[in-house]
Tab-separated table of C-alpha atoms in Angstrom:
chain	number	residue	atom	x	y	z
A	1	UNK	CA	-58.418	-12.750	19.315
A	2	UNK	CA	-58.521	-9.002	18.524
A	3	UNK	CA	-57.562	-7.594	15.132
A	4	UNK	CA	-54.678	-5.700	16.713
A	5	UNK	CA	-53.356	-8.837	18.413
A	6	UNK	CA	-53.547	-10.750	15.135
A	7	UNK	CA	-51.593	-8.014	13.357
A	8	UNK	CA	-48.881	-7.995	16.025
A	9	UNK	CA	-48.496	-11.785	15.861
A	10	UNK	CA	-48.326	-11.685	12.069
A	11	UNK	CA	-45.610	-9.046	12.185
A	12	UNK	CA	-43.603	-11.123	14.643
A	13	UNK	CA	-43.907	-14.249	12.527
A	14	UNK	CA	-42.769	-12.390	9.400
A	15	UNK	CA	-39.782	-10.705	11.051
A	16	UNK	CA	-36.586	-11.939	9.310
A	17	UNK	CA	-34.435	-11.140	12.346
A	18	UNK	CA	-36.581	-13.231	14.665
A	19	UNK	CA	-36.788	-16.083	12.192
A	20	UNK	CA	-33.005	-15.972	11.819
A	21	UNK	CA	-32.691	-16.122	15.588
A	22	UNK	CA	-34.633	-19.369	15.909
A	23	UNK	CA	-32.647	-22.555	16.360
A	24	UNK	CA	-28.921	-23.074	17.015
A	25	UNK	CA	-26.650	-20.060	16.755
A	26	UNK	CA	-29.510	-17.536	16.995
A	27	UNK	CA	-29.018	-14.042	18.323
A	28	UNK	CA	-32.401	-13.248	19.906
A	29	UNK	CA	-31.935	-10.419	22.327
A	30	UNK	CA	-28.825	-8.990	20.629
A	31	UNK	CA	-28.700	-5.204	20.591
A	32	UNK	CA	-28.643	-3.048	17.486
A	33	UNK	CA	-31.923	-3.941	15.788
A	34	UNK	CA	-32.724	-6.400	13.029
A	35	UNK	CA	-30.266	-7.479	10.356
A	36	UNK	CA	-30.915	-7.928	6.642
A	37	UNK	CA	-30.479	-11.697	6.539
A	38	UNK	CA	-30.334	-11.807	2.734
A	39	UNK	CA	-27.351	-9.470	2.459
A	40	UNK	CA	-23.744	-10.541	2.961
A	41	UNK	CA	-20.571	-8.446	3.028
A	42	UNK	CA	-16.940	-9.452	2.471
A	43	UNK	CA	-14.208	-7.325	4.062
A	44	UNK	CA	-10.832	-8.597	2.776
A	45	UNK	CA	-7.507	-7.691	4.327
A	46	UNK	CA	-6.488	-5.359	1.508
A	47	UNK	CA	-7.799	-4.217	-1.859
A	48	UNK	CA	-6.577	-5.352	-5.278
A	49	UNK	CA	-4.467	-8.281	-4.030
A	50	UNK	CA	-4.852	-11.452	-6.148
A	51	UNK	CA	-5.293	-13.694	-3.092
A	52	UNK	CA	-8.249	-11.664	-1.867
A	53	UNK	CA	-9.554	-11.168	-5.399
A	54	UNK	CA	-9.660	-14.940	-5.814
A	55	UNK	CA	-11.422	-15.208	-2.474
A	56	UNK	CA	-13.916	-12.583	-3.635
A	57	UNK	CA	-14.642	-14.629	-6.760
A	58	UNK	CA	-15.515	-17.665	-4.660
A	59	UNK	CA	-17.538	-15.511	-2.276
A	60	UNK	CA	-19.592	-13.895	-5.029
A	61	UNK	CA	-20.244	-17.210	-6.762
A	62	UNK	CA	-21.448	-18.971	-3.623
A	63	UNK	CA	-23.474	-16.037	-2.280
A	64	UNK	CA	-25.255	-15.517	-5.603
A	65	UNK	CA	-26.081	-19.225	-5.804
A	66	UNK	CA	-27.588	-19.016	-2.320
A	67	UNK	CA	-29.702	-15.976	-3.264
A	68	UNK	CA	-27.817	-13.312	-1.310
A	69	UNK	CA	-27.141	-9.696	-2.181
A	70	UNK	CA	-23.423	-9.020	-1.736
A	71	UNK	CA	-21.025	-6.170	-1.135
A	72	UNK	CA	-17.222	-6.144	-0.960
A	73	UNK	CA	-15.274	-3.422	0.839
A	74	UNK	CA	-11.514	-3.574	1.393
A	75	UNK	CA	-8.940	-1.232	2.944
A	76	UNK	CA	-6.266	0.290	0.731
A	77	UNK	CA	-3.567	-1.190	2.979
A	78	UNK	CA	-3.439	-4.132	5.376
A	79	UNK	CA	-3.996	-2.015	8.501
A	80	UNK	CA	-6.514	-2.151	11.327
A	81	UNK	CA	-6.833	1.646	11.331
A	82	UNK	CA	-8.138	1.466	7.756
A	83	UNK	CA	-10.256	-1.651	8.216
A	84	UNK	CA	-12.024	-0.446	11.372
A	85	UNK	CA	-14.030	2.374	9.709
A	86	UNK	CA	-15.148	-0.087	7.028
A	87	UNK	CA	-16.494	-2.370	9.743
A	88	UNK	CA	-18.242	0.595	11.363
A	89	UNK	CA	-19.905	1.527	8.080
A	90	UNK	CA	-21.024	-2.046	7.455
A	91	UNK	CA	-22.418	-2.198	10.973
A	92	UNK	CA	-24.798	0.637	10.150
A	93	UNK	CA	-26.211	-1.351	7.206
A	94	UNK	CA	-26.768	-4.473	9.350
A	95	UNK	CA	-26.261	-7.265	6.804
A	96	UNK	CA	-27.087	-10.804	7.788
A	97	UNK	CA	-23.422	-11.821	7.768
A	98	UNK	CA	-19.956	-10.363	7.385
A	99	UNK	CA	-16.996	-12.369	6.134
A	100	UNK	CA	-13.821	-10.624	7.261
A	101	UNK	CA	-10.063	-11.137	7.195
A	102	UNK	CA	-9.044	-9.228	10.347
A	103	UNK	CA	-5.867	-7.222	9.759
A	104	UNK	CA	-4.782	-7.503	13.401
A	105	UNK	CA	-5.598	-10.402	15.706
A	106	UNK	CA	-6.132	-8.077	18.683
A	107	UNK	CA	-6.975	-4.600	17.393
A	108	UNK	CA	-9.902	-5.810	15.282
A	109	UNK	CA	-11.578	-7.634	18.178
A	110	UNK	CA	-13.542	-4.600	19.364
A	111	UNK	CA	-14.972	-3.578	15.975
A	112	UNK	CA	-15.834	-7.168	15.093
A	113	UNK	CA	-17.533	-7.721	18.435
A	114	UNK	CA	-19.807	-4.799	17.588
A	115	UNK	CA	-20.941	-6.742	14.531
A	116	UNK	CA	-21.687	-9.794	16.655
A	117	UNK	CA	-23.537	-7.750	19.280
A	118	UNK	CA	-25.740	-6.285	16.540
A	119	UNK	CA	-26.897	-9.775	15.570
A	120	UNK	CA	-24.689	-9.994	12.481
A	121	UNK	CA	-23.050	-13.371	11.891
A	122	UNK	CA	-19.268	-12.985	11.693
A	123	UNK	CA	-17.142	-15.449	9.727
A	124	UNK	CA	-13.358	-15.064	9.680
A	125	UNK	CA	-11.692	-15.832	6.342
A	126	UNK	CA	-7.923	-16.241	6.000
A	127	UNK	CA	-6.898	-14.437	9.196
A	128	UNK	CA	-8.490	-14.700	12.632
A	129	UNK	CA	-8.679	-13.048	16.045
A	130	UNK	CA	-7.064	-14.376	19.177
A	131	UNK	CA	-10.509	-14.015	20.766
A	132	UNK	CA	-12.428	-17.052	19.537
A	133	UNK	CA	-15.782	-15.889	20.935
A	134	UNK	CA	-16.531	-13.336	18.195
A	135	UNK	CA	-16.792	-15.346	14.974
A	136	UNK	CA	-19.158	-18.254	14.438
A	137	UNK	CA	-16.625	-19.835	12.072
A	138	UNK	CA	-13.037	-19.386	10.885
A	139	UNK	CA	-12.049	-20.592	7.423
A	140	UNK	CA	-8.387	-20.604	6.446
A	141	UNK	CA	-5.470	-22.662	5.285
A	142	UNK	CA	-3.547	-24.694	7.867
A	143	UNK	CA	-0.873	-22.047	8.016
A	144	UNK	CA	1.515	-23.776	10.404
A	145	UNK	CA	1.409	-26.791	8.109
A	146	UNK	CA	2.095	-24.431	5.209
A	147	UNK	CA	5.223	-23.193	6.968
A	148	UNK	CA	6.386	-26.751	7.585
A	149	UNK	CA	5.723	-27.601	3.937
A	150	UNK	CA	7.838	-24.598	2.924
A	151	UNK	CA	10.744	-25.805	5.086
A	152	UNK	CA	10.590	-29.322	3.653
A	153	UNK	CA	10.372	-27.954	0.118
A	154	UNK	CA	13.366	-25.687	0.694
A	155	UNK	CA	15.369	-28.591	2.113
A	156	UNK	CA	14.603	-30.632	-1.009
A	157	UNK	CA	15.678	-27.765	-3.247
A	158	UNK	CA	18.945	-27.281	-1.363
A	159	UNK	CA	19.741	-30.988	-1.276
A	160	UNK	CA	23.081	-31.483	0.450
A	161	UNK	CA	23.987	-27.812	0.352
A	162	UNK	CA	24.668	-25.835	3.513
A	163	UNK	CA	23.968	-22.234	4.410
A	164	UNK	CA	21.726	-19.724	6.147
A	165	UNK	CA	17.987	-19.354	5.655
A	166	UNK	CA	15.797	-16.318	6.306
A	167	UNK	CA	12.075	-15.833	6.888
A	168	UNK	CA	10.391	-12.641	5.702
A	169	UNK	CA	7.199	-11.940	7.657
A	170	UNK	CA	4.661	-9.156	7.176
A	171	UNK	CA	3.458	-7.499	10.392
A	172	UNK	CA	3.522	-8.845	13.927
A	173	UNK	CA	-0.026	-9.759	14.921
A	174	UNK	CA	-1.028	-11.150	11.527
A	175	UNK	CA	-2.288	-14.591	12.512
A	176	UNK	CA	-1.671	-16.339	9.192
A	177	UNK	CA	1.881	-15.230	8.500
A	178	UNK	CA	2.924	-15.628	12.145
A	179	UNK	CA	1.683	-19.229	11.986
A	180	UNK	CA	3.600	-19.840	8.747
A	181	UNK	CA	6.799	-18.475	10.263
A	182	UNK	CA	6.280	-20.627	13.357
A	183	UNK	CA	5.746	-23.795	11.325
A	184	UNK	CA	8.809	-23.058	9.197
A	185	UNK	CA	11.039	-22.428	12.215
A	186	UNK	CA	9.930	-25.671	13.870
A	187	UNK	CA	10.472	-27.750	10.731
A	188	UNK	CA	13.726	-26.216	9.476
A	189	UNK	CA	15.387	-27.152	12.766
A	190	UNK	CA	15.267	-30.773	11.598
A	191	UNK	CA	17.846	-30.029	8.887
A	192	UNK	CA	21.364	-29.530	10.347
A	193	UNK	CA	22.685	-28.244	7.011
A	194	UNK	CA	20.355	-25.226	7.215
A	195	UNK	CA	21.162	-22.418	9.654
A	196	UNK	CA	18.065	-20.447	10.577
A	197	UNK	CA	18.915	-16.738	10.987
A	198	UNK	CA	15.441	-15.710	12.154
A	199	UNK	CA	12.571	-13.712	10.718
A	200	UNK	CA	12.310	-10.083	9.731
A	201	UNK	CA	9.149	-8.007	9.384
A	202	UNK	CA	8.483	-6.031	6.220
A	203	UNK	CA	5.298	-4.092	7.060
A	204	UNK	CA	3.783	-6.032	4.137
A	205	UNK	CA	5.656	-3.771	1.703
A	206	UNK	CA	7.579	-5.331	-1.236
A	207	UNK	CA	10.260	-2.650	-1.176
A	208	UNK	CA	10.996	-3.369	2.481
A	209	UNK	CA	11.200	-7.090	1.725
A	210	UNK	CA	13.729	-6.334	-1.026
A	211	UNK	CA	15.867	-4.225	1.303
A	212	UNK	CA	15.743	-6.877	4.051
A	213	UNK	CA	17.067	-9.462	1.599
A	214	UNK	CA	19.872	-7.120	0.537
A	215	UNK	CA	20.882	-6.488	4.151
A	216	UNK	CA	20.756	-10.184	5.031
A	217	UNK	CA	22.946	-11.077	2.065
A	218	UNK	CA	25.535	-8.558	3.291
A	219	UNK	CA	25.476	-9.990	6.813
A	220	UNK	CA	25.199	-13.640	5.734
A	221	UNK	CA	26.967	-14.226	2.407
A	222	UNK	CA	26.216	-17.953	2.789
A	223	UNK	CA	22.474	-17.288	2.456
A	224	UNK	CA	21.050	-20.280	0.643
A	225	UNK	CA	17.303	-19.915	1.134
A	226	UNK	CA	14.523	-17.415	1.813
A	227	UNK	CA	10.966	-18.203	2.853
A	228	UNK	CA	8.602	-15.318	2.093
A	229	UNK	CA	5.387	-15.700	4.080
A	230	UNK	CA	2.992	-13.970	1.698
A	231	UNK	CA	2.522	-12.477	-1.749
A	232	UNK	CA	4.064	-9.057	-1.080
A	233	UNK	CA	7.113	-10.390	0.759
A	234	UNK	CA	7.641	-12.941	-2.015
A	235	UNK	CA	7.535	-10.366	-4.778
A	236	UNK	CA	9.853	-8.089	-2.797
A	237	UNK	CA	12.295	-10.907	-2.025
A	238	UNK	CA	12.489	-11.766	-5.724
A	239	UNK	CA	13.369	-8.142	-6.482
A	240	UNK	CA	16.050	-8.107	-3.789
A	241	UNK	CA	17.704	-11.269	-5.101
A	242	UNK	CA	17.514	-9.992	-8.673
A	243	UNK	CA	19.141	-6.698	-7.698
A	244	UNK	CA	21.920	-8.554	-5.889
A	245	UNK	CA	22.529	-10.896	-8.801
A	246	UNK	CA	21.698	-13.917	-6.622
A	247	UNK	CA	18.617	-15.186	-8.432
A	248	UNK	CA	18.712	-18.971	-8.413
A	249	UNK	CA	21.808	-19.094	-6.193
A	250	UNK	CA	19.514	-18.379	-3.237
A	251	UNK	CA	16.451	-20.628	-3.246
A	252	UNK	CA	13.305	-18.559	-2.811
A	253	UNK	CA	10.172	-20.264	-1.517
A	254	UNK	CA	7.151	-17.966	-1.616
A	255	UNK	CA	3.679	-18.250	-0.171
A	256	UNK	CA	0.714	-17.632	-2.481
A	257	UNK	CA	0.478	-17.799	-6.262
A	258	UNK	CA	-0.247	-14.365	-7.705
A	259	UNK	CA	0.164	-13.907	-11.481
A	260	UNK	CA	3.520	-12.194	-10.873
A	261	UNK	CA	4.710	-14.994	-8.565
A	262	UNK	CA	3.594	-17.650	-11.039
A	263	UNK	CA	5.553	-15.919	-13.786
A	264	UNK	CA	8.581	-15.710	-11.472
A	265	UNK	CA	8.278	-19.441	-10.803
A	266	UNK	CA	8.039	-20.162	-14.514
A	267	UNK	CA	11.113	-18.051	-15.265
A	268	UNK	CA	13.206	-19.432	-12.394
A	269	UNK	CA	13.208	-16.292	-10.233
A	270	UNK	CA	11.293	-18.269	-7.583
A	271	UNK	CA	12.035	-21.940	-6.975
A	272	UNK	CA	8.786	-22.926	-5.224
A	273	UNK	CA	5.438	-21.500	-4.137
A	274	UNK	CA	3.175	-22.702	-1.346
A	275	UNK	CA	-0.234	-22.005	-2.870
A	276	UNK	CA	-3.487	-21.676	-0.984
A	277	UNK	CA	-7.023	-22.102	-2.305
A	278	UNK	CA	-8.584	-18.669	-1.670
A	279	UNK	CA	-11.653	-19.234	-3.858
A	280	UNK	CA	-12.576	-22.231	-1.729
A	281	UNK	CA	-12.039	-20.157	1.407
A	282	UNK	CA	-14.552	-17.624	0.050
A	283	UNK	CA	-17.091	-20.273	-0.930
A	284	UNK	CA	-16.766	-22.124	2.363
A	285	UNK	CA	-17.104	-18.874	4.301
A	286	UNK	CA	-20.430	-18.245	2.573
A	287	UNK	CA	-21.604	-21.768	3.380
A	288	UNK	CA	-20.826	-21.280	7.063
A	289	UNK	CA	-22.475	-17.849	7.107
A	290	UNK	CA	-25.661	-19.172	5.504
A	291	UNK	CA	-25.792	-22.031	7.997
A	292	UNK	CA	-25.431	-19.569	10.882
A	293	UNK	CA	-28.137	-17.274	9.528
A	294	UNK	CA	-30.512	-20.215	9.083
A	295	UNK	CA	-29.789	-21.626	12.525
A	296	UNK	CA	-28.127	-24.756	11.160
A	297	UNK	CA	-24.939	-26.411	12.481
A	298	UNK	CA	-21.761	-24.443	11.809
A	299	UNK	CA	-18.178	-25.706	11.750
A	300	UNK	CA	-16.135	-23.517	14.082
A	301	UNK	CA	-12.812	-24.120	12.297
A	302	UNK	CA	-12.421	-25.123	8.655
A	303	UNK	CA	-9.059	-25.685	6.967
A	304	UNK	CA	-8.503	-25.686	3.200
A	305	UNK	CA	-5.850	-27.198	0.961
A	306	UNK	CA	-2.256	-26.118	0.446
A	307	UNK	CA	0.062	-27.342	-2.290
A	308	UNK	CA	3.761	-26.864	-3.058
A	309	UNK	CA	4.299	-25.728	-6.654
A	310	UNK	CA	7.605	-26.097	-8.485
A	311	UNK	CA	8.463	-25.337	-12.077
A	312	UNK	CA	8.181	-29.038	-12.887
A	313	UNK	CA	4.583	-29.475	-11.720
A	314	UNK	CA	3.080	-25.978	-11.765
A	315	UNK	CA	0.993	-26.378	-14.918
A	316	UNK	CA	-0.601	-29.562	-13.589
A	317	UNK	CA	-1.715	-27.537	-10.553
A	318	UNK	CA	-2.823	-24.395	-12.384
A	319	UNK	CA	-6.166	-24.389	-10.556
A	320	UNK	CA	-4.251	-22.946	-7.611
A	321	UNK	CA	-3.084	-19.866	-9.561
A	322	UNK	CA	-4.664	-16.680	-8.188
A	323	UNK	CA	-6.802	-14.280	-10.221
A	324	UNK	CA	-6.600	-10.538	-10.765
A	325	UNK	CA	-10.305	-10.313	-11.616
A	326	UNK	CA	-13.370	-12.545	-11.428
């Protein structure tokens, strides 16, 4: 064997991208060059939101324990037009894996497919694409079940009372909140004392959520319950009810457990919260990414816990409270 041949074989054997491509889930032949298998990037749905901050904490903890260099880049708002350039920039760095919460289940398919085609392992966290061929794994709460849990919790809070109930959603095309609204609508139909008046979109802005509540109260003075499908709609709904002087008279069930929402629950502004476990989503996303990089079996869909918090049991379930910093 010639010296040159030996050198070529040695280079091939030492190539991280080729080693990562061996075994199940490998990407040998993918375009875009080799990826840095020991680097991992998290792209949340939006910056400085306690849910995603808590997810980041779990992500950083698990990635560091596995020996990975990490980076976190988030858009200023939950919009595909702001998330797409972040994906493009990450693509140029070619990390081994990207954990991403796509901000639109259709619009983000193209940018995320570019990651896959470059040999980067893509793991969806929290939200997901309609196209299931892009990510190797999707880790999220069972959001339809969360919506059903919200409906049952609201029915328990109302008891024998009658009246209208409203759902506040974020943006059409957000897989998680659409699933929550769907689960709620299906479950609330089982309670004849509750009249479902539909869902309204808030563009994920608290001030819009507040104004939607105000308008609904004017149109439906018998409003007895509101289900807010995420952190921002919950905080906005609480403001709307406070401004209208209907705090407590209208049962507010929120989704997520930000510090502000937890305080609102403690003070009686919110009657219940459906809390997720974002830190576990982040940790599990890392586990799936590492398995994909190493060619080990990967779970295509992973669901994490949800719990209904009320003022009576919130302190016993404080592990579900979200963080503002790691």
